[in-house]
Coordinates of C-alpha atoms and ligand atoms in Angstrom, one line a residue:
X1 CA -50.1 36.4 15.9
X2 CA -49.6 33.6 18.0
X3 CA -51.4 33.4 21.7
X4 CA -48.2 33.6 23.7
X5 CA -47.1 36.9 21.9
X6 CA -50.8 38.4 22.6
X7 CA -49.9 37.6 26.2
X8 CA -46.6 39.2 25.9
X9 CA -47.9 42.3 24.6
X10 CA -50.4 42.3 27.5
X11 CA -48.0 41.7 29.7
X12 CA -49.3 38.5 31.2
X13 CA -46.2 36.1 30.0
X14 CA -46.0 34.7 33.8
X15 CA -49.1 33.4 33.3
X16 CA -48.2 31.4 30.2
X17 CA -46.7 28.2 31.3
X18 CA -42.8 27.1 29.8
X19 CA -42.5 24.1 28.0
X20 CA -39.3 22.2 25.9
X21 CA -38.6 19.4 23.8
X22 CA -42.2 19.4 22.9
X23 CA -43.6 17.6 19.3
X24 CA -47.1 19.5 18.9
X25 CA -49.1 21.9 20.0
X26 CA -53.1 21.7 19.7
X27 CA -54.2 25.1 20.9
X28 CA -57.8 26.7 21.3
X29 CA -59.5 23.0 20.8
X30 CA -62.6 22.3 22.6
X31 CA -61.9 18.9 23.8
X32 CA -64.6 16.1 24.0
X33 CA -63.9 13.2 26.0
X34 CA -65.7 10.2 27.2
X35 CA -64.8 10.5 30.9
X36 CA -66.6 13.8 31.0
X37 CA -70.2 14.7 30.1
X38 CA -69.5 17.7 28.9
X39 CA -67.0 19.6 26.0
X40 CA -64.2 21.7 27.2
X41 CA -63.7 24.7 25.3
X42 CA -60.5 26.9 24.6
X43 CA -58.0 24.2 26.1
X44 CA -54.2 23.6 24.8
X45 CA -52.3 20.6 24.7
X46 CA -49.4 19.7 24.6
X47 CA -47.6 16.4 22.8
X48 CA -44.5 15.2 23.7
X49 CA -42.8 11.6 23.1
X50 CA -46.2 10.6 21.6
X51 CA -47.8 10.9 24.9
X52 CA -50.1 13.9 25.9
X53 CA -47.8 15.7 28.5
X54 CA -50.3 18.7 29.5
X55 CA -53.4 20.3 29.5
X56 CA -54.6 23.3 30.4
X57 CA -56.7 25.9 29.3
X58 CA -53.9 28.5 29.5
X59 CA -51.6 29.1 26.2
X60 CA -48.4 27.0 26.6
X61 CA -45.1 28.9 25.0
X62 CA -42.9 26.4 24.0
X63 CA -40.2 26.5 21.5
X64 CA -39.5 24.4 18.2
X65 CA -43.1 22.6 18.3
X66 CA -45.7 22.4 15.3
X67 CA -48.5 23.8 16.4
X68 CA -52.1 23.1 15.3
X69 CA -54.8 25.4 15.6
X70 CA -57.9 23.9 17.1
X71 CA -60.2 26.9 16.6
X72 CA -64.0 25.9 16.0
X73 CA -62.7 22.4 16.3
X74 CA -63.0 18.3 18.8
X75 CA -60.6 17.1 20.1
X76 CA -61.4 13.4 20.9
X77 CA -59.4 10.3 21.4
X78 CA -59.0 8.1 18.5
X79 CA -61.9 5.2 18.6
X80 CA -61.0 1.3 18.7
X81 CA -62.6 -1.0 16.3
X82 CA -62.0 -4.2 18.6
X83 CA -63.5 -6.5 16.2
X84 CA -61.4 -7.0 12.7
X85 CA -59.9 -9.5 10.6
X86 CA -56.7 -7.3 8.8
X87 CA -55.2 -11.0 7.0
X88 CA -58.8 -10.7 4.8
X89 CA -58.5 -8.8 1.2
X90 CA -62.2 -7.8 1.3
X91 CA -64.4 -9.2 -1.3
X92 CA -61.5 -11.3 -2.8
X93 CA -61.5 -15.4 -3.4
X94 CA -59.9 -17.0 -0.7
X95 CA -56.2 -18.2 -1.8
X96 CA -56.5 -15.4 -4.6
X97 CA -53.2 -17.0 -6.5
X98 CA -53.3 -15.1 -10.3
X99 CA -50.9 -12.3 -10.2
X100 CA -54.0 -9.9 -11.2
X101 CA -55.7 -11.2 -8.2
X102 CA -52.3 -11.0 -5.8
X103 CA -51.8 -7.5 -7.0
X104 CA -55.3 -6.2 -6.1
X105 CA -54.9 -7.9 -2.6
X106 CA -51.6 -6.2 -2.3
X107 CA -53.2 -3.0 -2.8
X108 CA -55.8 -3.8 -0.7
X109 CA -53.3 -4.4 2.0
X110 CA -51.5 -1.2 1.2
X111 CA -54.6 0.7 1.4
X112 CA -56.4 -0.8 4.7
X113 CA -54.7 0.6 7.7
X114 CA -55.2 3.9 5.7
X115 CA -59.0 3.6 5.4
X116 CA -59.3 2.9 9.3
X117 CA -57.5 6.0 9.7
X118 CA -59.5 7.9 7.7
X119 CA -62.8 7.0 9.5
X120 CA -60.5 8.0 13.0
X121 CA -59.6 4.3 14.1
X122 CA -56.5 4.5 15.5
X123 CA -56.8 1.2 17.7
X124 CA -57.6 -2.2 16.0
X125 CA -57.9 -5.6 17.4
X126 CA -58.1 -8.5 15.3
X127 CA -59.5 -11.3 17.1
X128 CA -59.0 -14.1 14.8
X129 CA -55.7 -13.8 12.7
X130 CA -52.0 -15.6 12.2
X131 CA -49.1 -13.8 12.6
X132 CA -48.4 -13.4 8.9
X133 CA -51.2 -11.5 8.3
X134 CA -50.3 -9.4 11.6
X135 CA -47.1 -8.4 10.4
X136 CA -48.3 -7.5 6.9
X137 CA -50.5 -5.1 8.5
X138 CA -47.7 -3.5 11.2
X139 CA -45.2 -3.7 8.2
X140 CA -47.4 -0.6 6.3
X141 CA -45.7 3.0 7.3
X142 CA -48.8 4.7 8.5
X143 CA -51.4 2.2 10.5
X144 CA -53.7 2.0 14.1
X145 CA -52.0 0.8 16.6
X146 CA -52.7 -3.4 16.4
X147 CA -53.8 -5.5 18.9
X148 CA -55.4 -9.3 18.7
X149 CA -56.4 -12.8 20.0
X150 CA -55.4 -16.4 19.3
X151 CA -58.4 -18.0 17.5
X152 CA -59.4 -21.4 18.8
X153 CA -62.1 -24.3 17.7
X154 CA -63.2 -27.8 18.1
X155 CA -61.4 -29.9 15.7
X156 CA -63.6 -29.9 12.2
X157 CA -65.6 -27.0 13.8
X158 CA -66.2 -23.5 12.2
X159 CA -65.1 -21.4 10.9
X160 CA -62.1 -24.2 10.0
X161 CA -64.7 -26.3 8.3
X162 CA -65.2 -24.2 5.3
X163 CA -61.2 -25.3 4.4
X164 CA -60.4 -28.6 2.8
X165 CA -58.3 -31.0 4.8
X166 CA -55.6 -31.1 4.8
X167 CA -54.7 -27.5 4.3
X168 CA -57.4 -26.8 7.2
X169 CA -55.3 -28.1 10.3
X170 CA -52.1 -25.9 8.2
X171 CA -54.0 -23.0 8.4
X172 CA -56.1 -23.1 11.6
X173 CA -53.5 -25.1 13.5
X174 CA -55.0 -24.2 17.0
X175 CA -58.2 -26.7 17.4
X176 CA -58.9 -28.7 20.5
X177 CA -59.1 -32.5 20.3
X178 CA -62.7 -33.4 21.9
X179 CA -61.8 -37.3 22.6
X180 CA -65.4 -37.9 22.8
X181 CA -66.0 -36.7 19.3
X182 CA -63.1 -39.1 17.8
X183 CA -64.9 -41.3 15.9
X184 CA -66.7 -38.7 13.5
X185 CA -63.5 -36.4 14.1
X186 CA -60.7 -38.6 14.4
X187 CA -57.3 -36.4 15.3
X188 CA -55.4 -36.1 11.7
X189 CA -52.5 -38.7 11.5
X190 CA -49.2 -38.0 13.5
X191 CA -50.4 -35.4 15.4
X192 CA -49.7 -35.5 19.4
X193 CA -53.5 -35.4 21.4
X194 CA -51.2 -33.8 24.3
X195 CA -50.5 -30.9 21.9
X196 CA -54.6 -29.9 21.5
X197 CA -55.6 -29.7 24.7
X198 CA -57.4 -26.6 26.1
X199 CA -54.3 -25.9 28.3
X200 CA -52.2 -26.6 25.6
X201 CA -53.7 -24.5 23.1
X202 CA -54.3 -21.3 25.8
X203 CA -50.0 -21.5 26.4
X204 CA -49.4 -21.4 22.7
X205 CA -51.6 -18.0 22.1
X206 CA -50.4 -16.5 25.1
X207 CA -46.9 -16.7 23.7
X208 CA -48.0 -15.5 20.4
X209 CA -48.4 -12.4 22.7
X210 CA -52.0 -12.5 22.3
X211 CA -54.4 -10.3 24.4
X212 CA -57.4 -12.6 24.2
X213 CA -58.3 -16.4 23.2
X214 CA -61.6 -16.3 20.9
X215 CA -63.2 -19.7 21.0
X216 CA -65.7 -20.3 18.0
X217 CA -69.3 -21.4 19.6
X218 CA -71.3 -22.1 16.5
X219 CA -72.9 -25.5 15.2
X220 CA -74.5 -24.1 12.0
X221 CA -75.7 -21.4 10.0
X222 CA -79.4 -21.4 9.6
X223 CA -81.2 -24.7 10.1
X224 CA -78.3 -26.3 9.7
X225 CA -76.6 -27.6 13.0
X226 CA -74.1 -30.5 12.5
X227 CA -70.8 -28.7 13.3
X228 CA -68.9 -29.8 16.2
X229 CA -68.8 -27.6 19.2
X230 CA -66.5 -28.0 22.2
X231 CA -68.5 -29.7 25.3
X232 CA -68.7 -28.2 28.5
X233 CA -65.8 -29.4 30.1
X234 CA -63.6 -28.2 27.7
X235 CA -64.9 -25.2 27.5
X236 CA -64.7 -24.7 31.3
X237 CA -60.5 -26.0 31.4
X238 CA -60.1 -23.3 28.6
X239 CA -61.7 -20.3 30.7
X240 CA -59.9 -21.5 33.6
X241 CA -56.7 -21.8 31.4
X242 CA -57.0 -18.5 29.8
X243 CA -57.8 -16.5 33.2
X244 CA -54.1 -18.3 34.5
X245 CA -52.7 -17.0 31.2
X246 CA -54.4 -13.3 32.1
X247 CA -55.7 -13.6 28.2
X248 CA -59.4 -12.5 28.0
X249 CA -62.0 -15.1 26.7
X250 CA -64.2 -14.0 23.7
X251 CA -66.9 -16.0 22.5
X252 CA -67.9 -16.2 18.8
X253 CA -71.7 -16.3 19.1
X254 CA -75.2 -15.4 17.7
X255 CA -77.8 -17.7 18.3
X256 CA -79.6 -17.9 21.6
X257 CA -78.6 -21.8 22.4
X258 CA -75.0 -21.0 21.2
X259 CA -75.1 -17.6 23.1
X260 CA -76.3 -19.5 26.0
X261 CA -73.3 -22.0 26.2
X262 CA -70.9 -18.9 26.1
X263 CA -72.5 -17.4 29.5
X264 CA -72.4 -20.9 31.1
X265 CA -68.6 -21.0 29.8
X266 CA -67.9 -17.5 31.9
X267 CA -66.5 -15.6 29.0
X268 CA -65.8 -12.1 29.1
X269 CA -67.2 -10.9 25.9
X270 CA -69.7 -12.5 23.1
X271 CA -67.8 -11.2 20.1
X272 CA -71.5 -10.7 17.9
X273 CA -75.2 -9.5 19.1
X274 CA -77.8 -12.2 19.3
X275 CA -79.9 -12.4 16.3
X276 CA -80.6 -16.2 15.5
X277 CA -83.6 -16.3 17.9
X278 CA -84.7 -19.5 17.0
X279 CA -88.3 -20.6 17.6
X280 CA -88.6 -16.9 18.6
X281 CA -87.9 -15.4 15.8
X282 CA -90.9 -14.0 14.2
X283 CA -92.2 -13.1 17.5
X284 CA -92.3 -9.0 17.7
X285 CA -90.8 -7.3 20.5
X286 CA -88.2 -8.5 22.5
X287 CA -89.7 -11.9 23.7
X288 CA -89.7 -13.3 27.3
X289 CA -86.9 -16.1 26.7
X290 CA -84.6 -13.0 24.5
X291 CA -84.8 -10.4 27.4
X292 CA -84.3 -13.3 29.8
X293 CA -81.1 -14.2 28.6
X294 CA -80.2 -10.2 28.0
X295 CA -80.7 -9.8 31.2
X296 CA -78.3 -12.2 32.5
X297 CA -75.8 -11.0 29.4
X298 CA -76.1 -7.4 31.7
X299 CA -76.1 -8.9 35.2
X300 CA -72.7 -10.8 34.7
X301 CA -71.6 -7.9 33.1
X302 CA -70.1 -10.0 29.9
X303 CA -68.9 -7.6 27.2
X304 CA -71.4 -7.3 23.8
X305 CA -70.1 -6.7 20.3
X306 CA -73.5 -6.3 18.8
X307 CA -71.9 -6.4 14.9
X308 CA -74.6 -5.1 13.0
X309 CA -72.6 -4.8 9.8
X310 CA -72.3 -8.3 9.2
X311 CA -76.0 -8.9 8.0
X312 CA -76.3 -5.1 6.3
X313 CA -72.9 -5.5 4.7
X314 CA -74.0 -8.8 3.1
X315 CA -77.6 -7.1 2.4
X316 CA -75.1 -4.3 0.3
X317 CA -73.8 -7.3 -1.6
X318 CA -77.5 -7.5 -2.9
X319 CA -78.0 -3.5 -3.7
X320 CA -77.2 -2.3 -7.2
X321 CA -76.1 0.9 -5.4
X322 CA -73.7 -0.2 -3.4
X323 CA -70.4 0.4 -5.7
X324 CA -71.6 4.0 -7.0
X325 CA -71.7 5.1 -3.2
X326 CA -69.0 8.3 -3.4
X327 CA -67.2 6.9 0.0
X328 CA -66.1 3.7 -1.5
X329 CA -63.5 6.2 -3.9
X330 CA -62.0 7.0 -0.7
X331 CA -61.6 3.6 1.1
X332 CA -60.8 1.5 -2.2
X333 CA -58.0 1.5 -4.2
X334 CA -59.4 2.3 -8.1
X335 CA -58.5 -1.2 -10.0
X336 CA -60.0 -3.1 -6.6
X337 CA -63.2 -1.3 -7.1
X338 CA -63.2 -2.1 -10.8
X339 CA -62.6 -5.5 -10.6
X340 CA -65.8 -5.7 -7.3
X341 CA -68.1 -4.5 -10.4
X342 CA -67.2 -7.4 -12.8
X343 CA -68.4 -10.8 -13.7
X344 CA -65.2 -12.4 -11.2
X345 CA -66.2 -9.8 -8.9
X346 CA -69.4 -10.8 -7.6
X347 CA -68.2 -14.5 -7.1
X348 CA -69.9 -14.1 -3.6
X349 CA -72.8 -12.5 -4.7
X350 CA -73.4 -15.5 -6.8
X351 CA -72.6 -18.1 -4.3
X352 CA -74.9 -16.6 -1.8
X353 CA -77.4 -16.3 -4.4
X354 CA -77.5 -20.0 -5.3
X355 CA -77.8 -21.0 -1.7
X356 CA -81.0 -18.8 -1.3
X357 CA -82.3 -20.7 -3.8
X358 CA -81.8 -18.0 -6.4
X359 CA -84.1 -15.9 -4.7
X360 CA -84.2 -12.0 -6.3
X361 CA -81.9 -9.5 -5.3
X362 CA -83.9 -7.4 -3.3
X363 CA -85.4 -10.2 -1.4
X364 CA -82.5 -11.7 -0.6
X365 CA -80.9 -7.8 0.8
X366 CA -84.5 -7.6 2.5
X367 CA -84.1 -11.3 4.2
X368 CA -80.7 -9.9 5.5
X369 CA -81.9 -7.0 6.8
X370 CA -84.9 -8.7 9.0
X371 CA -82.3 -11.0 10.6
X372 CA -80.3 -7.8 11.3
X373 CA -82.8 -6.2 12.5
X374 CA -83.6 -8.7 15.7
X375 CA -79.9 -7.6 16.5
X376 CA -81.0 -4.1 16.8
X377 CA -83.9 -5.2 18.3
X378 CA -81.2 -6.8 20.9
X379 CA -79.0 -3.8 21.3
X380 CA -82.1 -1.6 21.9
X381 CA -82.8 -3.8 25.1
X382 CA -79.5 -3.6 26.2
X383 CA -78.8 -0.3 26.5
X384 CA -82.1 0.6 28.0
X385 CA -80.8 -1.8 30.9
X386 CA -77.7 0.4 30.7
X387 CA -75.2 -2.5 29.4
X388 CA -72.1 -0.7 28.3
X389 CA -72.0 -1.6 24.1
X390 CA -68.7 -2.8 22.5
X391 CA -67.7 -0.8 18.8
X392 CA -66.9 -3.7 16.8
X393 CA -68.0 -3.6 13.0
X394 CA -66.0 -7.3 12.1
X395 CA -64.7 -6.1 9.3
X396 CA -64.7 -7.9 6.9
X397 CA -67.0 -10.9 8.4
X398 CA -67.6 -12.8 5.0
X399 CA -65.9 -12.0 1.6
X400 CA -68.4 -9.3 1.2
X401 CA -67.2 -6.0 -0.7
X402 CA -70.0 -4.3 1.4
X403 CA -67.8 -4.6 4.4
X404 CA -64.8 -1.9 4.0
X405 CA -62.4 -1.1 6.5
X406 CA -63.1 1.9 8.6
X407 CA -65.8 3.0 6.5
X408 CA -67.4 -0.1 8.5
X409 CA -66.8 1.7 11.8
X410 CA -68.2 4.4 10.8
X411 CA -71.4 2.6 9.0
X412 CA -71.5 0.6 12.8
X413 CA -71.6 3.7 14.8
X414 CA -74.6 4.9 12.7
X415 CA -76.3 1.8 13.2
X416 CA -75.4 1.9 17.0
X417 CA -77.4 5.8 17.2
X418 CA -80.0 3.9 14.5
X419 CA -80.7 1.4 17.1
X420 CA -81.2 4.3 20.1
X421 CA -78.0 4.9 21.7
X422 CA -77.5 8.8 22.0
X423 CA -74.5 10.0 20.3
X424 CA -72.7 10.3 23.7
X425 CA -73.1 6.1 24.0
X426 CA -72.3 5.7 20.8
X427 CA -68.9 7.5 21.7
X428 CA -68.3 5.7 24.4
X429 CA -68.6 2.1 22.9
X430 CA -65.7 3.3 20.2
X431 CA -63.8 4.5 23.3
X432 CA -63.8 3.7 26.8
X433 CA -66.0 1.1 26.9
X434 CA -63.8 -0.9 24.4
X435 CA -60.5 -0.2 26.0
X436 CA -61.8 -0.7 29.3
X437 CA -63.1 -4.1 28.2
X438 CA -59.6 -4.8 26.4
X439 CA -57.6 -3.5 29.2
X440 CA -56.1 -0.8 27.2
X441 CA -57.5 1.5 29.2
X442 CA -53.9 3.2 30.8
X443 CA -52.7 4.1 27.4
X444 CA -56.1 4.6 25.2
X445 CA -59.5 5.9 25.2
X446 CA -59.8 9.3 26.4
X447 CA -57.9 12.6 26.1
X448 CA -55.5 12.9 29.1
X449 CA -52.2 13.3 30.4
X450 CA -50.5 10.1 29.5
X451 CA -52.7 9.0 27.2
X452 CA -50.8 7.9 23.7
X453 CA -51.7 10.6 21.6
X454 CA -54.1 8.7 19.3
X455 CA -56.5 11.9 18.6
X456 CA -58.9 13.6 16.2
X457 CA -59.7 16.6 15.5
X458 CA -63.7 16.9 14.1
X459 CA -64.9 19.7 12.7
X460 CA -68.4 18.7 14.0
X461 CA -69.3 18.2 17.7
X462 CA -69.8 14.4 18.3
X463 CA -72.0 14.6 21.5
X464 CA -74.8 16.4 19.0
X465 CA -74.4 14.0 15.9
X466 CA -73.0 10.5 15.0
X467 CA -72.8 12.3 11.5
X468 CA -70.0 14.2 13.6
X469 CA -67.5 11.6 12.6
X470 CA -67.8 12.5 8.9
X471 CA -66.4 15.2 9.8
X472 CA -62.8 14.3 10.7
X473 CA -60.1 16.8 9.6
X474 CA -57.1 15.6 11.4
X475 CA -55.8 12.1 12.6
X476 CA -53.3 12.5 14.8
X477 CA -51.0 8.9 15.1
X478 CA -48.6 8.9 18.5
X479 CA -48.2 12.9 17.8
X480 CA -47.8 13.2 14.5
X481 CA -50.4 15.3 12.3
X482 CA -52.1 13.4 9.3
X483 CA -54.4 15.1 6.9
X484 CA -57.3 13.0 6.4
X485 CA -57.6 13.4 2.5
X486 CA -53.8 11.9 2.8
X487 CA -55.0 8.9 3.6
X488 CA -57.6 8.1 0.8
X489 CA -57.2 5.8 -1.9
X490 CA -55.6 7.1 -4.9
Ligands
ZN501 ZN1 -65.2 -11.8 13.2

C-alpha cells in the first residue's frame, strides 16, 4: 500500500500535497545534507526535469512517477572529485599504440565514468586535460557531470618536460614564453612569442569554456630542481588575466618554496597538500616555518586539495596485495586487470624501481608512505585551524594502477577521516566545500529545491562513518535511478 492511499483511507487526502508531470518520487528517506548539522528523517522528494522540485515531509500524490522507497535509507547529494585527469588510461604506457594495448584503454574508457559512479561521484573536474580526451569522456551514455581547467606551464616546464620535443609543444600547446629564459629555452621555430603570453594563453582556455586555468609551479621532483618555472611577473599578468577572464587560478604545488610562490601569485586554490618540506622534513610535528605558511594558506582563505592518494597509490604499486583487493573486480574491466598483473604490466613499477636505486619493494611502498604522511601531517593542522578541505583524489596522478577512478575518492575520503576530520568534514569537502570553491554551488552540493538531482541513496548514515559510503545502493544521475551493481565492471 502506497502512503497516499493510507492517507486516503484515513481520510487525510487534503493534507497530501498534488503534484504532475513528475519523474521520481524518493519517499520516507532521511535526508543528510551538508548545509544542516543534522539528518532529516521521513521526508519525500520530489524530481522533476532533473531538478529537485519539492520537499517536504508530507507524502506527495502524484501521478505517473517511479517512485523509490527510501525506508531505513540517506539521502545525500552526489560528491565532486574536483581533482581528475579522465584523458589517462590508468596504469597504461603513454601513447599505448598495439591494438591489445588500444583495446584495454578503450575499455578503460568505457568503464571510468562508471567506476566514479559507483563510489557516488556524480561531479568531476578535470583540471589538466584537451578536449579530445573531454569528449571521449562525455561521449559514454552514463557519466558525472564534467567540468575542467585549461592547463598552463613555462615553456620546457613540467609536467610537459617528460614529452620529447617536438611532439611536447603538439600535445601541451599552452606554455608561456618566459623571454628571460630564451637562451636555455629558446621559443620552438615559427612560432609567434605574441601567441604565449600569459594574456594570450588565459583568452585561449577561457574559450575552451574552461572553468579554471591550472598553472604548473614545480622545479623538480626530489633533489632535483632544474625545471623552469614562470617568474613572478608572469605569474602576477596571469592571475590578473584569469580574474578578467572570471576563470579561477589553481596552483599545481607541493613543496614549501613552490607552495610559497603560489600564495605570492594570489591563486585561489593549491591543487596538492604540502608534503616536500624541505630542510624540514624529518623534523616531527608540524614545524615552525610549516604551520607558518599553513597559517597564511588559512588566513587568505586559498582553497587546499590535500591529494593524499598520490603517494599511497604509488606506495600500492609497491604491495603484492594490491591486485587481489576484491574492489578492483568492480572498478576494472577483467582483461585490464589481467594485463596490470603481467610482466608489461608493471612497466611503472619497474621504472620507479630503478630510479630508487633498486631499492626492495617494501622500502620503497614504506618511503612513499613517510612522504605521505607529512601531507597528513599537513591536513591535520589545517583543519584544526578550521580551513575548509577540498575532495580531490588526482586520479590517476602517475601511471599508477593503484590509483582507480572512484575507488580513489572513496580511498581519499578515508584518508581525509584517517588524518582527523570527523565524518561530517569529511562530507563537506566532497560537497559544499568543493562546489562552493568551484562555483557550482547554485546547481550542486546539497539536497534542495533546485538543486540538479545528482543524489545517493546510502544504506549507512555518513555523519557516523566514512565507511558509510561503501554503502551506496542507489546513484541517482539528473533523476534517473541507477543500481549501483549496474555500474561495475563486467
Ligand atoms: Zn593532477
Amino acid at each position: 500500500m502506497s502512503p497516499s492511499s493510507i492517507l486516503a483511507g484515513l481520510g487525510l487526502a487534503l493534507l497530501a500535497t498534488a503534484a504532475s508531470g513528475a519523474d521520481l518520487l524518493i519517499e520516507n528517506v532521511t535526508i543528510v545534507s551538508p548545509e544542516r548539522s543534522q539528518p532529516v528523517p521521513n521526508q519525500f522528494v520530489l524530481i522533476r526535469n532533473e531538478r529537485i522540485a519539492q520537499i517536504t515531509p508530507r507524502p506527495i500524490t502524484a501521478a505517473g512517477v517511479q517512485r523509490v522507497d527510501g525506508k531505513g535509507q540517506f539521502l545525500t547529494p552526489g560528491l565532486t572529485d574536483s581533482h581528475v585527469h579522465v584523458s589517462d588510461a590508468v596504469g597504461l604506457p603513454p601513447g599505448a599504440a598495439t591494438p591489445e594495448l588500444k583495446a584495454l584503454a578503450d575499455a578503460f574508457h568505457v568503464q571510468q565514468p562508471r567506476s566514479y559512479l559507483y563510489f557516488g561521484v556524480t561531479q568531476v573536474i578535470d583540471l589538466a586535460n584537451l578536449p579530445a580526451g573531454l569528449a571521449a569522456f562525455d561521449a559514454q551514455p552514463r557519466h558525472p557531470d564534467l567540468f575542467h581547467c585549461g592547463a598552463t606551464m613555462p615553456l620546457d616546464g613540467y609536467p610537459s618536460v617528460f614529452v620529447d620535443k617536438p611532439q611536447r609543444y603538439a600535445l601541451m600547446p599552452d606554455y608561456i614564453y618566459e623571454p628571460a629564459n630564451a637562451a636555455k629555452h629558446p621559443l620552438p621555430a615559427g612560432v609567434d612569442a605574441a601567441a604565449h603570453t600569459p594574456e594570450a594563453i588565459v583568452d585561449r582556455i577561457a574559450v575552451s569554456g574552461a572553468r579554471c586555468v591550472k598553472v604548473f609551479i614545480e622545479n623538480g621532483f626530489g633533489d632535483q630542481s632544474d625545471w623552469p618555472v614562470l617568474s613572478r611577473q608572469s605569474l602576477q599578468r596571469l592571475r590578473a588575466a584569469a580574474t578578467r577572464r572570471g576563470l579561477l587560478l589553481i596552483a599545481h604545488a607541493n613543496a614549501l618554496d613552490m607552495q610559497r610562490i603560489a600564495l605570492d601569485a594570489n591563486v585561489d586554490v593549491i591543487a596538492h597538500g604540502l608534503w616536500n618540506w624541505g630542510p624540514a622534513s624529518n623534523k616531527p610535528g608540524v614545524p615552525a616555518e610549516i604551520a607558518a605558511h599553513l597559517n597564511r594558506i588559512h588566513k587568505s582563505g586559498t582553497g587546499y586539495q590535500p591529494t593524499l592518494r598520490v603517494l599511497a597509490g604509488t606506495a600500492d604499486l609497491f604491495r603484492a596485495d594490491t591486485l587481489e583487493d576484491p574492489t578492483y573486480k568492480k572498478v576494472v574491466p577483467a582483461a585490464l586487470l589481467d594485463w596490470y598483473g603481467t610482466e608489461p604490466g608493471q612497466w611503472f613499477r619497474k621504472v620507479m624501481k630503478q630510479n630508487s636505486g633498486n631499492l626492495p619493494d617494501p622500502k620503497i611502498a614504506s618511503l612513499e608512505l613517510q612522504v605521505g604522511e607529512r601531507g597528513m601531517r599537513a591536513v591535520r593542522y589545517l583543519h584544526g585551524l578550521g580551513h575548509p578541505l577540498l575532495l580531490g583524489s588526482d586520479t590517476p596522478s602517475a601511471p599508477t594502477y593503484g590509483n582507480q577512478p572512484g575507488y580513489d575518492t572513496y580511498r581519499e575520503m578515508r584518508l581525509l577521516a584517517a588524518a582527523g576530520l570527523p565524518p561530517l568534514d569529511v562530507f563537506r569537502a566532497a560537497t559544499i566545500n568543493n562546489v562552493r570553491q568551484f562555483r557550482l554551488d547554485k546547481d550542486y552540493g546539497a539536497v534542495a529545491t533546485g538543486k540538479i538531482a545528482n543524489l545517493l541513496l546510502l544504506d549507512a548514515n555518513p555523519l557516523e562513518s566514512v565507511h558509510a559510503w561503501s554503502r551506496i545502493d542507489k546513484i541517482i544521475l539528473r533523476g534517473r535511478v541507477l543500481e549501483r551493481e549496474s555500474l561495475a565492471a563486467r
